[in-house]
């Protein structure tokens, strides 16, 4: 029986190095690797091809995923999952490595319950919001893109004595914004996980501006776009009207999801995939998620991943507390 790889949900840098390592490593092990295109949608539509060395040549440095991705509604329906299973049977595939988020892992877990297809899930999302793992593939690259953008915006803010509000992605999770605020030297960090006091921040900023501060960098998480949090537009208004500093907003958006994978993400991709393939070749039944916890790789159950919501490490949150008041 053969083994396939697929990428699902939001793409991220590191997926291509993972696909390359998957194919190279399977050949090393005399296994027949398959590429499943278009994520769960491609499983249903039989976009499944045997892989060759040529398919993955020269992709190590490319962002995105050459086998593409999707968010599938159809896969929630049993009949489509059955169609997907019949496609896999046709190709003789009974094992899958899936790169994606917890929603994708849940989908494959249901697929396993229905038809016994084994899988290993590799956490891959710039949001870094999967319970059980300290690291998700793609995060380092996204952070470096945010760092580069923030450094550039700071240059122009400084030239004009302006404030800038930079909004990062992350869905409900403030990890990207938090780490970026710490590492880019921001003055303000607004994320759902940290209480903040705009009055106190305002007093601090006014004093600093009086003492010669030329610009203000404020990093805000996409997850603040709800009524209980101050979002990008509200922050711009507050900085202009209450603090009295001209302000511009930069919503970084999808640039954070693309770009050349960093060395760290390339290495992590290779390590994640090697462990995943070894596990699938060894175990008769496998429905695990491979996580990176306390600097070690570990297999955990999908039930454990689903049992709790991811929480940002307190020590990391502490580093940004001075930016919230
Ligand atoms: O999950 C990754 C992510 O980039 C989130 O940070 C963001 O909220 C969402 O996906 C955007 O989704 P889409 O690419 O469908 O607009």
XYZ file of C-alpha atoms and ligand atoms in Angstrom:
341
model
C 0.000 0.000 0.000
C 1.157 3.540 -0.746
C 1.365 6.800 1.138
C 0.087 10.246 0.131
C 0.692 13.811 1.237
C -1.744 16.713 1.197
C -1.916 20.315 2.392
C -5.175 21.667 3.777
C -6.604 24.955 5.063
C -4.552 28.160 5.089
C -1.226 27.594 3.321
C 2.103 28.613 4.802
C 5.785 28.742 3.993
C 7.434 25.411 4.765
C 4.812 23.320 3.006
C 6.943 22.941 -0.138
C 10.077 21.851 1.735
C 7.835 19.337 3.542
C 6.479 17.984 0.250
C 10.004 17.669 -1.142
C 11.268 15.819 1.926
C 8.214 13.549 1.801
C 8.924 12.440 -1.760
C 12.697 12.132 -1.300
C 12.338 10.227 1.967
C 9.674 7.837 0.643
C 11.950 6.928 -2.287
C 14.794 6.379 0.191
C 12.568 3.957 2.048
C 11.372 2.218 -1.148
C 7.855 3.521 -0.607
C 5.683 4.860 -3.400
C 4.778 8.515 -2.661
C 1.605 10.144 -3.956
C 0.703 13.821 -4.178
C -2.891 14.709 -3.353
C -3.694 18.052 -5.003
C -6.189 20.700 -3.762
C -6.444 19.367 -0.210
C -9.636 17.578 0.836
C -11.372 18.767 -2.327
C -8.780 16.924 -4.419
C -9.285 13.785 -2.381
C -12.957 13.888 -3.380
C -12.230 14.778 -7.020
C -9.404 12.236 -7.429
C -6.654 14.796 -8.004
C -4.142 12.217 -6.880
C -0.888 11.533 -8.735
C 2.147 9.354 -8.128
C 5.099 11.618 -7.318
C 8.436 11.746 -9.096
C 11.713 13.453 -8.157
C 11.017 15.967 -10.940
C 7.719 17.014 -9.350
C 9.532 18.327 -6.304
C 12.775 19.536 -7.845
C 13.592 23.193 -7.146
C 10.704 23.843 -4.729
C 12.659 24.074 -1.472
C 12.815 27.874 -1.559
C 9.259 28.477 -2.739
C 6.427 29.688 -0.522
C 2.886 28.341 -0.801
C 2.241 24.719 -1.686
C 2.772 23.209 -5.134
C -0.021 20.709 -4.410
C -2.339 23.605 -3.487
C -4.867 23.720 -0.657
C -8.570 24.156 0.031
C -11.148 24.480 2.756
C -13.707 21.801 1.960
C -17.352 21.905 2.942
C -18.119 18.759 0.945
C -15.838 16.616 3.102
C -18.317 17.042 6.005
C -20.703 14.823 4.044
C -20.335 11.055 4.275
C -21.035 10.451 0.594
C -18.144 12.676 -0.487
C -15.853 11.037 2.054
C -16.861 7.668 0.584
C -15.979 8.952 -2.875
C -12.607 10.099 -1.487
C -12.005 6.676 0.026
C -12.794 4.929 -3.261
C -10.290 7.217 -5.003
C -7.594 6.293 -2.500
C -8.395 2.593 -2.909
C -7.975 2.911 -6.665
C -4.430 4.219 -6.106
C -3.668 1.748 -3.316
C -3.162 4.505 -0.720
C -3.938 3.738 2.917
C -1.773 6.303 4.692
C -1.769 10.095 4.520
C 0.478 12.843 5.816
C -1.632 15.973 6.152
C -0.270 19.453 6.759
C -2.814 21.896 8.118
C -4.721 22.979 11.202
C -6.878 21.159 13.736
C -9.968 21.374 11.504
C -8.140 19.380 8.833
C -6.993 16.829 11.404
C -10.558 16.421 12.666
C -11.714 15.811 9.102
C -9.151 13.029 8.625
C -10.000 11.556 11.999
C -13.612 11.213 10.883
C -12.319 9.727 7.620
C -10.330 7.180 9.633
C -13.430 6.289 11.668
C -15.396 5.806 8.449
C -12.857 3.891 6.369
C -9.715 3.174 8.407
C -7.319 5.424 6.479
C -4.289 6.114 8.713
C -2.861 9.592 8.998
C -0.355 11.809 10.735
C -1.227 15.494 11.066
C 1.579 18.039 10.921
C 0.611 21.406 12.447
C 1.075 23.968 9.694
C -0.483 27.400 10.121
C 0.948 30.861 10.615
C -1.589 31.370 13.438
C 0.367 29.061 15.810
C -2.914 28.278 17.534
C -3.020 24.468 17.745
C -3.276 23.026 21.225
C -0.476 20.588 22.161
C 2.333 22.036 20.046
C 4.686 24.923 20.734
C 5.351 25.391 17.038
C 3.391 25.203 13.803
C 5.174 25.161 10.470
C 5.242 28.549 8.734
C 5.278 30.705 11.854
C 8.948 31.651 11.681
C 8.641 32.778 8.070
C 5.507 34.799 8.825
C 7.241 36.457 11.784
C 10.199 37.391 9.611
C 7.903 38.904 6.988
C 6.160 40.944 9.691
C 9.551 42.017 11.089
C 10.746 43.178 7.683
C 7.513 45.069 7.008
C 7.458 46.662 10.455
C 11.091 47.783 10.164
C 10.224 49.408 6.835
C 7.069 51.113 8.122
C 9.009 52.370 11.147
C 11.518 54.077 8.789
C 8.827 56.133 7.080
C 6.926 56.785 10.336
C 10.103 58.195 11.802
C 10.668 60.449 8.770
C 7.213 61.987 9.230
C 6.952 61.852 13.047
C 3.934 59.605 12.672
C 2.414 56.665 14.454
C 1.765 53.439 12.574
C -0.703 50.728 13.386
C 0.322 47.394 11.919
C -2.258 44.630 11.855
C -1.072 41.035 11.743
C -3.018 37.883 10.883
C -3.627 35.075 13.354
C -7.399 34.620 13.312
C -8.426 34.642 17.036
C -4.889 34.137 18.268
C -2.529 37.012 19.103
C 0.725 35.037 18.839
C 2.045 36.685 15.667
C 1.261 40.173 16.960
C 2.728 39.448 20.386
C 6.058 38.072 19.171
C 6.277 40.809 16.542
C 5.630 43.552 19.099
C 8.370 42.163 21.350
C 10.915 41.634 18.581
C 10.211 44.800 16.587
C 10.351 47.091 19.601
C 6.737 48.266 19.397
C 5.351 50.795 21.847
C 1.867 49.273 21.918
C 0.672 45.664 21.522
C -3.043 44.937 21.345
C -4.007 41.250 21.310
C -7.039 39.343 22.612
C -4.923 37.555 25.246
C -3.720 40.675 27.095
C -5.825 43.212 28.967
C -4.809 46.731 28.076
C -5.535 50.195 29.398
C -5.702 52.875 26.711
C -5.722 55.680 29.314
C -2.446 54.512 30.797
C -0.926 53.862 27.365
C -1.995 57.376 26.365
C -0.366 58.982 29.422
C 2.879 57.092 28.739
C 2.923 58.035 25.057
C 2.202 61.713 25.685
C 5.084 61.878 28.163
C 7.420 60.126 25.718
C 6.389 62.415 22.859
C 7.022 65.461 25.091
C 10.453 64.008 25.792
C 11.266 63.737 22.103
C 9.755 60.494 20.832
C 9.532 60.803 17.011
C 7.284 57.918 16.086
C 5.044 55.238 17.597
C 4.765 51.632 16.477
C 1.584 49.842 17.436
C 1.003 46.182 16.586
C -2.515 44.834 16.703
C -3.819 41.320 16.130
C -6.492 40.513 13.553
C -8.287 38.767 16.453
C -9.129 42.218 17.908
C -11.717 42.797 15.215
C -14.686 42.309 17.559
C -16.671 44.547 19.932
C -14.686 43.740 23.090
C -11.327 44.821 21.667
C -9.904 47.951 20.052
C -9.331 47.259 16.377
C -7.018 48.879 13.828
C -9.382 51.681 12.757
C -10.278 52.551 16.333
C -6.600 52.688 17.275
C -5.815 55.025 14.390
C -8.649 57.317 15.478
C -7.514 57.211 19.113
C -3.880 57.968 18.243
C -4.893 60.909 16.053
C -7.615 62.376 18.255
C -6.519 61.540 21.806
C -2.757 61.446 21.460
C -2.545 64.003 18.677
C -0.145 62.175 16.408
C -0.684 61.697 12.683
C -1.222 57.977 12.101
C -1.287 55.498 9.232
C -2.542 51.903 9.251
C -0.938 48.941 7.484
C -2.924 45.737 7.326
C -0.317 43.156 6.368
C -2.802 40.502 5.205
C -1.755 37.629 2.990
C 1.874 38.678 2.473
C 2.363 36.942 5.824
C 1.294 33.611 4.350
C 3.695 33.549 1.392
C 7.363 34.135 0.732
C 10.502 31.997 0.840
C 10.542 29.716 3.858
C 13.205 30.582 6.422
C 15.990 28.125 7.243
C 14.138 27.240 10.448
C 10.930 26.389 8.591
C 12.821 24.341 5.977
C 14.535 22.345 8.711
C 11.349 21.909 10.721
C 9.558 20.746 7.569
C 12.165 18.035 7.022
C 12.080 16.924 10.619
C 8.274 16.881 10.890
C 7.883 14.873 7.688
C 10.582 12.321 8.479
C 9.003 11.526 11.859
C 5.551 11.378 10.268
C 6.542 8.945 7.519
C 8.447 6.703 9.960
C 5.388 6.553 12.210
C 3.026 5.672 9.377
C 5.352 2.915 8.162
C 5.636 1.479 11.662
C 2.109 1.613 13.081
C -0.776 -0.509 11.931
C -3.274 2.050 13.166
C -2.320 5.680 13.276
C -4.446 8.789 13.855
C -1.868 11.021 15.461
C -0.788 14.612 15.374
C 2.954 15.176 15.443
C 3.806 18.083 17.712
C 6.922 19.979 18.738
C 6.773 20.447 22.484
C 9.572 21.552 24.808
C 12.060 21.207 21.913
C 11.079 17.578 21.239
C 8.894 15.871 18.645
C 6.028 13.875 20.060
C 2.909 12.100 18.770
C -0.343 13.018 20.476
C -3.912 11.921 19.895
C -6.389 14.008 17.966
C -8.675 13.848 21.020
C -5.962 15.534 23.085
C -5.497 18.253 20.446
C -9.241 18.884 20.538
C -9.522 18.744 24.318
C -8.353 22.311 24.979
C -7.868 25.699 23.376
C -4.314 26.802 22.615
C -2.968 29.327 25.117
C 0.052 31.557 24.643
C 2.842 30.896 27.117
C 2.590 33.224 30.166
C 6.311 33.997 30.079
C 5.937 35.311 26.525
C 2.881 37.376 27.517
C 4.849 38.865 30.414
C 7.429 40.244 27.978
C 4.751 42.468 26.436
C 2.948 43.621 29.593
C 4.733 46.970 29.576
C 3.224 47.583 26.108
C -0.368 47.396 27.342
C -0.418 50.154 29.912
O -5.438 30.469 9.299
C -4.563 31.231 8.553
C -5.182 32.543 8.171
O -4.259 33.260 7.385
C -5.662 33.416 9.340
O -4.619 34.098 9.968
C -6.657 34.311 8.666
O -7.631 34.753 9.570
C -7.251 33.415 7.611
O -6.346 32.336 7.402
C -7.502 34.074 6.287
O -8.144 33.180 5.464
P -8.314 33.367 3.888
O -6.988 33.072 3.244
O -9.354 32.384 3.526
O -8.708 34.788 3.666
